[in-house]
JSON list of C-alpha atoms in Angstrom, two decimals:
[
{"chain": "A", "resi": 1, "resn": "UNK", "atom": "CA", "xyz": [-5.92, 5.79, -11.87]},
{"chain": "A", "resi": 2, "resn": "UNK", "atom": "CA", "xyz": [-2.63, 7.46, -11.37]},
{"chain": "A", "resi": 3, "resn": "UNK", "atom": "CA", "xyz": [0.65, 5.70, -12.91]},
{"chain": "A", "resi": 4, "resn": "UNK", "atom": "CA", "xyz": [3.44, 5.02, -10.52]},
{"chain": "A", "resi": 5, "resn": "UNK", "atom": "CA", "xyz": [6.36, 2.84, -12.16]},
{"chain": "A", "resi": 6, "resn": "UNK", "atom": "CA", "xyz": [9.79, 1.93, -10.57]},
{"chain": "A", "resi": 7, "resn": "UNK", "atom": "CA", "xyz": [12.89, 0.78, -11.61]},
{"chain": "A", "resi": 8, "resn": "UNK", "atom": "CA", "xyz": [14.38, -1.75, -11.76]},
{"chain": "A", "resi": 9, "resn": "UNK", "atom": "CA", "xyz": [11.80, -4.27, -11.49]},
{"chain": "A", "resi": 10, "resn": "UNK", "atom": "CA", "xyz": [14.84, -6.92, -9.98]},
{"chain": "A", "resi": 11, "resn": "UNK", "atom": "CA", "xyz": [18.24, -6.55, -9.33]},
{"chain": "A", "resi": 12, "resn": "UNK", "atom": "CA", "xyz": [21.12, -9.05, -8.15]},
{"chain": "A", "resi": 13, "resn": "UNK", "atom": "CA", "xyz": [24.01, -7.59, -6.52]},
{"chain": "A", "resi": 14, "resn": "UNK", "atom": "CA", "xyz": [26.84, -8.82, -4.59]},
{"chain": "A", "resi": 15, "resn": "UNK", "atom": "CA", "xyz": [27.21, -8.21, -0.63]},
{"chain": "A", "resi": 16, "resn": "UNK", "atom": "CA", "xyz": [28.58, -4.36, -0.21]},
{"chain": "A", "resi": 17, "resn": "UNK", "atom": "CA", "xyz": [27.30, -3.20, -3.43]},
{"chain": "A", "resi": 18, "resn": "UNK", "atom": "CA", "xyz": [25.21, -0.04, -3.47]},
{"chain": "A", "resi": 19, "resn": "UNK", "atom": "CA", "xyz": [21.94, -0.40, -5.16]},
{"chain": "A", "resi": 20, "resn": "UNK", "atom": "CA", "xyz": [19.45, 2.78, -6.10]},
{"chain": "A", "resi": 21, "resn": "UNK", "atom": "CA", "xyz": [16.08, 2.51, -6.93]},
{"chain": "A", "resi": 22, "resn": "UNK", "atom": "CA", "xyz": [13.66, 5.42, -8.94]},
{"chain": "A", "resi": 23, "resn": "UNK", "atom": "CA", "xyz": [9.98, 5.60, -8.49]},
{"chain": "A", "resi": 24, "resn": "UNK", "atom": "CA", "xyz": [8.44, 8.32, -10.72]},
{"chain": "A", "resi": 25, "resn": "UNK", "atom": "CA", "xyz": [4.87, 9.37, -10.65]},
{"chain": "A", "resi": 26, "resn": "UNK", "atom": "CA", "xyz": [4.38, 9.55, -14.64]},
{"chain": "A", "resi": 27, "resn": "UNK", "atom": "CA", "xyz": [1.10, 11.42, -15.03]},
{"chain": "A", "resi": 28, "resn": "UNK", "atom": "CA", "xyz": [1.05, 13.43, -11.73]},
{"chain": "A", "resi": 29, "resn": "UNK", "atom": "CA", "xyz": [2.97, 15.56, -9.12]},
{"chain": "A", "resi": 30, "resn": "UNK", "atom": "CA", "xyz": [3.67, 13.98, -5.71]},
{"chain": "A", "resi": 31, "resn": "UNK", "atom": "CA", "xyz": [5.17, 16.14, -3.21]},
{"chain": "A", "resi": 32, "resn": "UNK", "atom": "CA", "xyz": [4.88, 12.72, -0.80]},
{"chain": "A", "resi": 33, "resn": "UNK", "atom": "CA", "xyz": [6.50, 9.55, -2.03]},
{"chain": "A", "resi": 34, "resn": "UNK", "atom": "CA", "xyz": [6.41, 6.60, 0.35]},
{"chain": "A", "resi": 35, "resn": "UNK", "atom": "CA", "xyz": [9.17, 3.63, 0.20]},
{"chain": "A", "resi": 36, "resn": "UNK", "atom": "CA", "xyz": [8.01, 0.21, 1.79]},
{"chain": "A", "resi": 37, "resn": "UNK", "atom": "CA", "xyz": [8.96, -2.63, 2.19]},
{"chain": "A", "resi": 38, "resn": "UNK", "atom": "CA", "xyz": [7.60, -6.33, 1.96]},
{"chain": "A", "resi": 39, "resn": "UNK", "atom": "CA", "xyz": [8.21, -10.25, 3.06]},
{"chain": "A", "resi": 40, "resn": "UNK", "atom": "CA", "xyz": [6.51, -12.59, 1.08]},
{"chain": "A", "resi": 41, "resn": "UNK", "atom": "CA", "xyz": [2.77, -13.62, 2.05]},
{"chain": "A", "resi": 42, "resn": "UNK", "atom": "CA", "xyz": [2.99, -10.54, 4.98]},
{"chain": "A", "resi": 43, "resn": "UNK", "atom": "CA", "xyz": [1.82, -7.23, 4.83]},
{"chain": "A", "resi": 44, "resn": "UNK", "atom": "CA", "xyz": [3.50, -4.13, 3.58]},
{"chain": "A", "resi": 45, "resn": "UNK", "atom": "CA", "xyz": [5.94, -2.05, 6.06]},
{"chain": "A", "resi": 46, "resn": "UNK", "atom": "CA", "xyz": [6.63, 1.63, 5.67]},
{"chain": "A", "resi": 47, "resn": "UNK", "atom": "CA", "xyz": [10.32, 2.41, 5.75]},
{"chain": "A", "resi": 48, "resn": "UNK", "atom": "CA", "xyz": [10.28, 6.05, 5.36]},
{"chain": "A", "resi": 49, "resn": "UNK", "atom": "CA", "xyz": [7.98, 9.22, 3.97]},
{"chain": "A", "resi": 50, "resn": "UNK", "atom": "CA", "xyz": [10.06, 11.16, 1.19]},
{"chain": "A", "resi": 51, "resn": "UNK", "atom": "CA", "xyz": [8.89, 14.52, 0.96]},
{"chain": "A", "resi": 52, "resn": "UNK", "atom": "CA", "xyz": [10.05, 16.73, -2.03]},
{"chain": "A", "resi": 53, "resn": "UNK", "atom": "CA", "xyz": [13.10, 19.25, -1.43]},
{"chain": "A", "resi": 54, "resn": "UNK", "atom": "CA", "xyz": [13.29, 18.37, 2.51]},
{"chain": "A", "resi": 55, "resn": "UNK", "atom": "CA", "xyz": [14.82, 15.27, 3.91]},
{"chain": "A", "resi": 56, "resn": "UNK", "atom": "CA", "xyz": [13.11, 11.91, 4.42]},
{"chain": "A", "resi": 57, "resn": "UNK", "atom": "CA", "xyz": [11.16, 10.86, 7.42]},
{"chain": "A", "resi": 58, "resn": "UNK", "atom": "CA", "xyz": [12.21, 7.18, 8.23]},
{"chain": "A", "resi": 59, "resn": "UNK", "atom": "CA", "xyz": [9.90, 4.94, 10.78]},
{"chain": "A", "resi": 60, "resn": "UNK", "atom": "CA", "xyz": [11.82, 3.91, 14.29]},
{"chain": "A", "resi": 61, "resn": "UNK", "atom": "CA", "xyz": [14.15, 1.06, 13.51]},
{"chain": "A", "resi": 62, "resn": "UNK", "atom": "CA", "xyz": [15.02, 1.42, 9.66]},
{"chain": "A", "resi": 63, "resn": "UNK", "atom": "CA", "xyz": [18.68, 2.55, 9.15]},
{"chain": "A", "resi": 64, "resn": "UNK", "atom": "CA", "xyz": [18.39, 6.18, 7.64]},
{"chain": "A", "resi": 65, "resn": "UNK", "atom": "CA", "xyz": [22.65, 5.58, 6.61]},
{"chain": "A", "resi": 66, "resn": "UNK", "atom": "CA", "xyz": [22.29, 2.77, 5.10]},
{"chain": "A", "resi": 67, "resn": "UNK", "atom": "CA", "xyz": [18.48, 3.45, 3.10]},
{"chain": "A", "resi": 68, "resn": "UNK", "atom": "CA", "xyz": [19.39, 6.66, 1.61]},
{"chain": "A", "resi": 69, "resn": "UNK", "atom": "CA", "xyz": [16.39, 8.26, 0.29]},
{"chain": "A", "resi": 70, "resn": "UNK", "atom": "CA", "xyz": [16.43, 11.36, -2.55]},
{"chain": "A", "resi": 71, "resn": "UNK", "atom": "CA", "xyz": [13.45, 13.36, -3.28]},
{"chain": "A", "resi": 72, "resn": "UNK", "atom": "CA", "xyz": [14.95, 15.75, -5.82]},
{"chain": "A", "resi": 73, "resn": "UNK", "atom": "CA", "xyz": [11.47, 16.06, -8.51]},
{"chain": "A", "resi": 74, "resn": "UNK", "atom": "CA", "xyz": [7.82, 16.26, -8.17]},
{"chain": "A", "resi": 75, "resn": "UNK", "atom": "CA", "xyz": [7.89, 13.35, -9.89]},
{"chain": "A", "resi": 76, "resn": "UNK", "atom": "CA", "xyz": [11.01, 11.52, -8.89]},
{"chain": "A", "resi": 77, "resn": "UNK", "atom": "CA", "xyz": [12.36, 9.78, -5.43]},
{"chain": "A", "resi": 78, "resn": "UNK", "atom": "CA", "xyz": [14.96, 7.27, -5.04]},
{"chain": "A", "resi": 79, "resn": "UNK", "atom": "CA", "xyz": [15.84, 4.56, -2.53]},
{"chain": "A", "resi": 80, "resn": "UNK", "atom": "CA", "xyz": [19.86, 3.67, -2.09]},
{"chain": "A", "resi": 81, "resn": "UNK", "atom": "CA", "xyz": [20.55, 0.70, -0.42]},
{"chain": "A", "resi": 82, "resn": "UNK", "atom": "CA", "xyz": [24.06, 1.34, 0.85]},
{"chain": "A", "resi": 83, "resn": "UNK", "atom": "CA", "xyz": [26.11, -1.74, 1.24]},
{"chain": "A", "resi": 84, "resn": "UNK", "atom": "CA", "xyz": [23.37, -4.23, 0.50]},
{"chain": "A", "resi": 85, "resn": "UNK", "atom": "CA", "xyz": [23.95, -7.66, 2.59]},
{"chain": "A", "resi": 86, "resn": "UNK", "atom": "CA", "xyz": [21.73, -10.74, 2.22]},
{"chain": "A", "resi": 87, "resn": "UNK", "atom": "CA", "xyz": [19.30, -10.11, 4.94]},
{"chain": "A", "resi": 88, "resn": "UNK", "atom": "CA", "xyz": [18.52, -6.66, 2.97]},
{"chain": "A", "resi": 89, "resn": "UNK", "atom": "CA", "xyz": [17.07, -8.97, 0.32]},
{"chain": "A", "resi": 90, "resn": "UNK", "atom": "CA", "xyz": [13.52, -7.85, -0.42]},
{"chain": "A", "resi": 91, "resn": "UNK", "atom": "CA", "xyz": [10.54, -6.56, -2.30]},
{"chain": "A", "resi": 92, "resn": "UNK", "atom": "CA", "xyz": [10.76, -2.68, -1.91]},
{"chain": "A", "resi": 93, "resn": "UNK", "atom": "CA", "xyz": [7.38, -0.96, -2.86]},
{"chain": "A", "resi": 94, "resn": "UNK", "atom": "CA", "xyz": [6.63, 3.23, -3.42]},
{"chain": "A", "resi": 95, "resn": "UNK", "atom": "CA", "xyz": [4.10, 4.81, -3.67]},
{"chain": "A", "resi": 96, "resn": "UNK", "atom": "CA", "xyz": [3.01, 8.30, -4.68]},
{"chain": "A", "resi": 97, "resn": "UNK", "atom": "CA", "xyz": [0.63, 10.38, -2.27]},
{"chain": "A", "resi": 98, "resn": "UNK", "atom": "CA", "xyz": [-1.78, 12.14, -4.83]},
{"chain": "A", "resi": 99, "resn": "UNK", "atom": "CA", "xyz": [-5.37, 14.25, -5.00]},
{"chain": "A", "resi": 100, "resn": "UNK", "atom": "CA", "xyz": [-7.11, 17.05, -3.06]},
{"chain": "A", "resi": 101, "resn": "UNK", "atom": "CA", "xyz": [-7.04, 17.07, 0.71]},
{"chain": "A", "resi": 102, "resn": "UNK", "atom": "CA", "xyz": [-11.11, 15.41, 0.73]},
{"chain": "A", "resi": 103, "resn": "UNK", "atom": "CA", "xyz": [-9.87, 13.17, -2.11]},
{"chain": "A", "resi": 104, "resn": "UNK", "atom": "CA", "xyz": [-6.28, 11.77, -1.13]},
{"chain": "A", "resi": 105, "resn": "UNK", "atom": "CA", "xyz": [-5.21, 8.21, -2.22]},
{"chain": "A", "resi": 106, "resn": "UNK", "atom": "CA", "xyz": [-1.96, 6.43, -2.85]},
{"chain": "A", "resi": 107, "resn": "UNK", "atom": "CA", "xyz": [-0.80, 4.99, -6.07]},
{"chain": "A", "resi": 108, "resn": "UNK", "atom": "CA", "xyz": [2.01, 1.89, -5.66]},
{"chain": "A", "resi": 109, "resn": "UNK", "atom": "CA", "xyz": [4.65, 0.96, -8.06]},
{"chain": "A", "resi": 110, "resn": "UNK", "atom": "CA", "xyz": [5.37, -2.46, -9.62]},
{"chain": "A", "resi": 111, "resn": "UNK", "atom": "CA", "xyz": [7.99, -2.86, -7.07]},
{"chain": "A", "resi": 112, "resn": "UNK", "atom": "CA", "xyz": [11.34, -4.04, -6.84]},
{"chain": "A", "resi": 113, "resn": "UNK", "atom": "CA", "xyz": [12.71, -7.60, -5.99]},
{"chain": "A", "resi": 114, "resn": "UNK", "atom": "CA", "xyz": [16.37, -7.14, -4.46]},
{"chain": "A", "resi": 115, "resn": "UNK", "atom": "CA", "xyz": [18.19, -10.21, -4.20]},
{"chain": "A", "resi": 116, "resn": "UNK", "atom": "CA", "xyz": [21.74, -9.46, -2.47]},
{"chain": "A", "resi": 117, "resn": "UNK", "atom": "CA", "xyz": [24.46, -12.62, -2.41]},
{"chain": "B", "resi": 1, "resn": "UNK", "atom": "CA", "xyz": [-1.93, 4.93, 17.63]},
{"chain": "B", "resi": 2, "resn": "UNK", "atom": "CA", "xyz": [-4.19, 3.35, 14.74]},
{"chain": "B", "resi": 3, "resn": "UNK", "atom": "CA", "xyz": [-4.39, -0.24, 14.33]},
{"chain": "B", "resi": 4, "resn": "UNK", "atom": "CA", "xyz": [-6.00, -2.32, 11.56]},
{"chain": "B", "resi": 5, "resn": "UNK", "atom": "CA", "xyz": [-6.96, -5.85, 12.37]},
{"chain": "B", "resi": 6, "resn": "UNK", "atom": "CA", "xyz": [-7.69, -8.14, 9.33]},
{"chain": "B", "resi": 7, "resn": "UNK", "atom": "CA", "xyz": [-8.70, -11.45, 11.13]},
{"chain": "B", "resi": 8, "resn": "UNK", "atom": "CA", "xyz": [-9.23, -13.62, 8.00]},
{"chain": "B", "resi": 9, "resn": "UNK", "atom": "CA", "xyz": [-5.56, -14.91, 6.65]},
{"chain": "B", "resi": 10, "resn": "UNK", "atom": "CA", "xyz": [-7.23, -17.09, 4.03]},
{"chain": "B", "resi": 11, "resn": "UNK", "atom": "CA", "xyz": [-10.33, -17.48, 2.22]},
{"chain": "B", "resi": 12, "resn": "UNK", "atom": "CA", "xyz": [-12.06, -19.22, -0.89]},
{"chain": "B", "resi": 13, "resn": "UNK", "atom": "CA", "xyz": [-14.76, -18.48, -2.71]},
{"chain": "B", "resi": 14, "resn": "UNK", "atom": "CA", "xyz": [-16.57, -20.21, -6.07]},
{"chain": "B", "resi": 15, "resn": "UNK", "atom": "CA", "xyz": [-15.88, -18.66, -9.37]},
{"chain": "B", "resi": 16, "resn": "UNK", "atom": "CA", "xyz": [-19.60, -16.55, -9.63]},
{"chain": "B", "resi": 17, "resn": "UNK", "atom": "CA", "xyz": [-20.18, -16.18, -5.98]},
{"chain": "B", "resi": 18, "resn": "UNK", "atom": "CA", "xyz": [-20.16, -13.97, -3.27]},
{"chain": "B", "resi": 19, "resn": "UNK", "atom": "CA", "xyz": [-17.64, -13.25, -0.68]},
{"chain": "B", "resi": 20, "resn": "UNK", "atom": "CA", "xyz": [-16.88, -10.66, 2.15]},
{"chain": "B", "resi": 21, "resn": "UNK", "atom": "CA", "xyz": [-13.67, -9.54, 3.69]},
{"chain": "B", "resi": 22, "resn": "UNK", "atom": "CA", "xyz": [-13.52, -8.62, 7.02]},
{"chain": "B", "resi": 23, "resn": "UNK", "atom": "CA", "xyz": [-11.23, -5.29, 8.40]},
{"chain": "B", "resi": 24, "resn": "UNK", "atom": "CA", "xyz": [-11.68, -3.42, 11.78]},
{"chain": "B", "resi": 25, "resn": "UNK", "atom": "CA", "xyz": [-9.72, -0.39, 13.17]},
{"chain": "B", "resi": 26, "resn": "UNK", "atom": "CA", "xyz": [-9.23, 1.25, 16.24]},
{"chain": "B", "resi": 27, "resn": "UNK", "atom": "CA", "xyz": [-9.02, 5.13, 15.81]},
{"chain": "B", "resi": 28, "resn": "UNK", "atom": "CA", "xyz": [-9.53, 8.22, 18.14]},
{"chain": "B", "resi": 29, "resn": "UNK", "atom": "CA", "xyz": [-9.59, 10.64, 14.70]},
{"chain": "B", "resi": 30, "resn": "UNK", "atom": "CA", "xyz": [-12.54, 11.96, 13.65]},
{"chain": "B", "resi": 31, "resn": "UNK", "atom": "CA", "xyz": [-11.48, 12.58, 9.95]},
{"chain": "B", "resi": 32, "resn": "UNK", "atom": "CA", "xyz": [-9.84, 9.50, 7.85]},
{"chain": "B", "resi": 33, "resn": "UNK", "atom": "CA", "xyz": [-9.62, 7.21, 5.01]},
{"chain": "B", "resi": 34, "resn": "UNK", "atom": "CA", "xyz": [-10.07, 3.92, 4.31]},
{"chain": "B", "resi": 35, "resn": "UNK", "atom": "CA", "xyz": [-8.82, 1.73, 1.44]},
{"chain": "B", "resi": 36, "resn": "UNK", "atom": "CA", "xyz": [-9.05, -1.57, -0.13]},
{"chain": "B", "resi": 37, "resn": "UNK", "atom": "CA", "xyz": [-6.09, -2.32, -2.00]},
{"chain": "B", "resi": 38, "resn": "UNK", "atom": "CA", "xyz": [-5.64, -5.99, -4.16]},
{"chain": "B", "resi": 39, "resn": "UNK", "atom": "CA", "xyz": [-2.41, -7.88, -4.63]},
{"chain": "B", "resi": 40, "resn": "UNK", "atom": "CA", "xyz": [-2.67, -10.45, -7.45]},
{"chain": "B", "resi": 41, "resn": "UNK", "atom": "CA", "xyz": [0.61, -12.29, -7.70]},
{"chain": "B", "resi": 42, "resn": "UNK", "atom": "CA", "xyz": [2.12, -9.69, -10.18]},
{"chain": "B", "resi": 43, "resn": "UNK", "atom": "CA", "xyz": [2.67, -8.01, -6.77]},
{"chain": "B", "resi": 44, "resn": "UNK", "atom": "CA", "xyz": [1.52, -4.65, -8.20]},
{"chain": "B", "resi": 45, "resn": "UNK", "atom": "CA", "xyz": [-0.68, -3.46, -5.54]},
{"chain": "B", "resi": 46, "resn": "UNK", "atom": "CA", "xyz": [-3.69, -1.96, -6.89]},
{"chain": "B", "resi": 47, "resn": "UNK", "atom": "CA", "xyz": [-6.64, 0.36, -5.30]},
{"chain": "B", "resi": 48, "resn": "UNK", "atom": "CA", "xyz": [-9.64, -1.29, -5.32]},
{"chain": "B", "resi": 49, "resn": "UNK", "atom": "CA", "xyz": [-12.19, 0.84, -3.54]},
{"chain": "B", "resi": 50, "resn": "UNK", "atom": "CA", "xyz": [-12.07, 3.72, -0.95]},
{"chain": "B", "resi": 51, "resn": "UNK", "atom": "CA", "xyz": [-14.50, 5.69, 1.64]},
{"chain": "B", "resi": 52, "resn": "UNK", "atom": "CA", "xyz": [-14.35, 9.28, 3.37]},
{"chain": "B", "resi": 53, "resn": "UNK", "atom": "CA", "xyz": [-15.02, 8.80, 7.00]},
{"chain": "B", "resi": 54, "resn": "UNK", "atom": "CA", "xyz": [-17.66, 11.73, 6.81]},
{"chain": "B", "resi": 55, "resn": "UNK", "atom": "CA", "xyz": [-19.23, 10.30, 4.41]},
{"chain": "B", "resi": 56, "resn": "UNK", "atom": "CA", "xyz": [-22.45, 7.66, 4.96]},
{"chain": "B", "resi": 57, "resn": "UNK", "atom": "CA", "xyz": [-23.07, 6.20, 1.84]},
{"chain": "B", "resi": 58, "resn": "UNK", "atom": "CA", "xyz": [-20.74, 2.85, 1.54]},
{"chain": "B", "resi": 59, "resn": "UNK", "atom": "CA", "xyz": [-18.41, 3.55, -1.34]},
{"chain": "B", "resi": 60, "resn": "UNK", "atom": "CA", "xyz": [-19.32, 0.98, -4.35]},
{"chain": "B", "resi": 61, "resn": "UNK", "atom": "CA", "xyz": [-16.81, -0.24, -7.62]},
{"chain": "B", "resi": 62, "resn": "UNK", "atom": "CA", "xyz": [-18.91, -1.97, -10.02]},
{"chain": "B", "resi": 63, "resn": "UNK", "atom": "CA", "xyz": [-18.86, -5.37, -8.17]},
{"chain": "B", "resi": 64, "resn": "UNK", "atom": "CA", "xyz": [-16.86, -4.08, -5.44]},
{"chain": "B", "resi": 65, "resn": "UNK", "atom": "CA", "xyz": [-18.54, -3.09, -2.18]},
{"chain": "B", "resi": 66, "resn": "UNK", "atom": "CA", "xyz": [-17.93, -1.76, 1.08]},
{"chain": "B", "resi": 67, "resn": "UNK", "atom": "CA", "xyz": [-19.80, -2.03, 4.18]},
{"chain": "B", "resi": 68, "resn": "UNK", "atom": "CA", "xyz": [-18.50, 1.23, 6.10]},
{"chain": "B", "resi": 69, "resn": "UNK", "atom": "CA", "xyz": [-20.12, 1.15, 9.86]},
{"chain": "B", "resi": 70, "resn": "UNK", "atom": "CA", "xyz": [-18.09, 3.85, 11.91]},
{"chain": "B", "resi": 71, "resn": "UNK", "atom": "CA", "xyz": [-19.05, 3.04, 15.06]},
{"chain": "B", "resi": 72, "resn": "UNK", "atom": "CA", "xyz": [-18.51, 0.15, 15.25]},
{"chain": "B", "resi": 73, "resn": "UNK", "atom": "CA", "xyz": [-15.07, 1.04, 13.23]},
{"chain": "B", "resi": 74, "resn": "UNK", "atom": "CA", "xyz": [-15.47, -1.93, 10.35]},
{"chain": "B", "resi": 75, "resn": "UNK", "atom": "CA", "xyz": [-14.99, -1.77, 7.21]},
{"chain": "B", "resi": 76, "resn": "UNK", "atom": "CA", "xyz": [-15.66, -4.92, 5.31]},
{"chain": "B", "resi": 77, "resn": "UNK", "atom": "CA", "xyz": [-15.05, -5.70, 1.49]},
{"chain": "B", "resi": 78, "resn": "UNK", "atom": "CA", "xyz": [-17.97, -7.22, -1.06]},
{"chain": "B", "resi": 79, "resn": "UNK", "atom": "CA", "xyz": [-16.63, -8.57, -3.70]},
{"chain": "B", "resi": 80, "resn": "UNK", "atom": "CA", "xyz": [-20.20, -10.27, -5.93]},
{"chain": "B", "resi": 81, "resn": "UNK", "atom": "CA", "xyz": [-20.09, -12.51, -8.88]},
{"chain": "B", "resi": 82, "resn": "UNK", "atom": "CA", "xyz": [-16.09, -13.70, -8.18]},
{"chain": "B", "resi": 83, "resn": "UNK", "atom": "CA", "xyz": [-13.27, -14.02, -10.99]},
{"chain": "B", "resi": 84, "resn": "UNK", "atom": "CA", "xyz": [-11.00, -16.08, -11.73]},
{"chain": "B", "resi": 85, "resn": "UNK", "atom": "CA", "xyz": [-8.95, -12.31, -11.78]},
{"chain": "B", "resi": 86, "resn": "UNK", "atom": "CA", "xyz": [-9.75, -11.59, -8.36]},
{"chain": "B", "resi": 87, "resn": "UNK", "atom": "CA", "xyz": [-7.29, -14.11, -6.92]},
{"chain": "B", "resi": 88, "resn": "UNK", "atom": "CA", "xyz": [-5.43, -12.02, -4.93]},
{"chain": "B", "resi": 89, "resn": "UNK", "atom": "CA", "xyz": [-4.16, -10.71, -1.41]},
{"chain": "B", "resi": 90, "resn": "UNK", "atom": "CA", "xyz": [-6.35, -8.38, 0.01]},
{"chain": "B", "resi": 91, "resn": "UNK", "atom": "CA", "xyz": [-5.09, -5.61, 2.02]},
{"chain": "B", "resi": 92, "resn": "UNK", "atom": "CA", "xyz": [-6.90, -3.00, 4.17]},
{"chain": "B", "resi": 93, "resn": "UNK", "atom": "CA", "xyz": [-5.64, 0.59, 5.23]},
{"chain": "B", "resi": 94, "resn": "UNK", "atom": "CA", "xyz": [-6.26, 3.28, 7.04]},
{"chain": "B", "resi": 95, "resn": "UNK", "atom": "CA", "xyz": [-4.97, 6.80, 6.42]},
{"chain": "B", "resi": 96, "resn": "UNK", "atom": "CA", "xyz": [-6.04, 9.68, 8.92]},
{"chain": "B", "resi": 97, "resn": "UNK", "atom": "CA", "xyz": [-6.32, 13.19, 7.38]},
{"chain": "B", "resi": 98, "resn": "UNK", "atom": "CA", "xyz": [-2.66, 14.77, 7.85]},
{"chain": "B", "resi": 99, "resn": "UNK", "atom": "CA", "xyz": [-0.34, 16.36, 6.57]},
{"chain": "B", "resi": 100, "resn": "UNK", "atom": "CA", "xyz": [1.88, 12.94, 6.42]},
{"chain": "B", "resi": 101, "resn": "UNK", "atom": "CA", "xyz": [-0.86, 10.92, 4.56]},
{"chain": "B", "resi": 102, "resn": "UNK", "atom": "CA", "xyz": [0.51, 7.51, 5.67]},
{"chain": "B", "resi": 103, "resn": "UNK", "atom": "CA", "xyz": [-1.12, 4.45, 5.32]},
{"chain": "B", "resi": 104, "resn": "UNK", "atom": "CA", "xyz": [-1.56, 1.53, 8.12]},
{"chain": "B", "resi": 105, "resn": "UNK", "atom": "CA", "xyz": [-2.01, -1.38, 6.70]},
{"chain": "B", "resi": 106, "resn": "UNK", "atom": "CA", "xyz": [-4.15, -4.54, 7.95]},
{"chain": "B", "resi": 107, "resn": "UNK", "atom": "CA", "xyz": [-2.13, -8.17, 7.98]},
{"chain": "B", "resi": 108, "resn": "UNK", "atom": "CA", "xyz": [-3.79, -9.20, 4.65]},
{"chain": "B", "resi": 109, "resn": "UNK", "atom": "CA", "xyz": [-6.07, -11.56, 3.44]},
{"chain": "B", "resi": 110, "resn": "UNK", "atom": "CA", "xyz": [-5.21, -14.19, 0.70]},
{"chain": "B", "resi": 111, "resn": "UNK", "atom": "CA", "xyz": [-8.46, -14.93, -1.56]},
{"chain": "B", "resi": 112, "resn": "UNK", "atom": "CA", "xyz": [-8.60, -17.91, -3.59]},
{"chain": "B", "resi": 113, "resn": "UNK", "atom": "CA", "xyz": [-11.32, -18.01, -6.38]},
{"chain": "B", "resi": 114, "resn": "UNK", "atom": "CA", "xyz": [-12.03, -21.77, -7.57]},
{"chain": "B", "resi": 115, "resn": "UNK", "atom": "CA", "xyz": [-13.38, -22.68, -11.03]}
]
């Protein structure tokens, strides 16, 4: 399958810190990146659909000033967490939208383990 | 709006055996997807297994299995001969054929495979 890989895989930052996030698609072009988010033991929750050269598309309720999303690439998108507090501490997932319109999956990065203090 | 319903949090299953995850949806599109994607504690989510709505045939991944019944809008997971590697959380999805290509995801299911 496709190879999606993000980075960091953890960071620790300090409350009001900024904190960005890549996910590249490393053998493929994604014009559709997807950032998500997820508690432990629950299910994944899509924060917003990053389309290449236009802005992001965030779901109702997640802060679109304070996750800044960047889709500059084909094969890059990155998630700013602006001003990280402790209840922004997470596992933040992408994914890459890939394949022919009959054929489309995702792909999912390693994700990212934020811990803010 | 599209809903996935995985009604099984937990489940166990002996190393060699059989065992089938449950997933239903509630859709008024014609056209979709529908995944299977594993979580093993890594937390890399990975793509087990996925089906065209248009299509009949249930979608098979060497012991992976699907049981696709439209009407009826299920879409349950075989999983024969279990591994100790299939320890995992098990997450359905459902992606309608869009331009946005976003995925709804079911609550989960957490399989244990014992020795």
């Amino acid at each position: 399958g496709a190879v999606v890989s993000q980075h960091p895989s953890r960071v620790i930052c300090k409350s009001g810190t900024s904190v960005k996030i890549e996910c590249r698609s490393l053998d493929f072009q994604a014009t559709t990146m997807f950032w998500y988010r997820q508690f432990p033991k629950k299910s994944l929750m899509l924060m917003a659909t990053s389309n290449e050269g236009s802005k992001a598309t965030y779901e109702q309720g997640v802060e679109k000033d304070k996750f800044l999303i960047n889709h500059a690439s084909l094969t890059l998108s990155t998630l700013t967490v602006t001003s990280a507090h402790p209840e922004d501490s997470s596992f933040y997932i992408c994914s890459a939208r890939t394949g022919t319109k009959r054929q489309e999956t995702q792909y999912f990065g390693p994700g990212t383990r934020l811990l803010v203090l | 709006a599209q809903t996935v319903t995985q009604s099984q949090p937990e489940m166990s299953v002996q190393e060699a055996e059989t065992v089938t995850l449950s997933c239903t949806y509630d859709t008024s599109e014609s056209n979709y997807y529908l995944f299977w994607y594993k979580q093993p504690p890594s937390r890399q989510m990975i793509l087990v297994i996925r089906q065209e709505a248009y299509k009949q045939q249930n979608a098979t991944e060497n012991r992976f299995s699907v049981n696709f019944q439209k009407a009826a809008k299920s879409f349950s997971l075989k999983i024969s001969d279990s591994q100790l590697g299939d320890t995992a959380m098990y997450f359905c999805a459902f992606m309608k054929q869009s331009n946005t290509g976003k995925l709804i995801f079911g609550q989960g299911t957490t399989l244990q495979v014992k020795p």
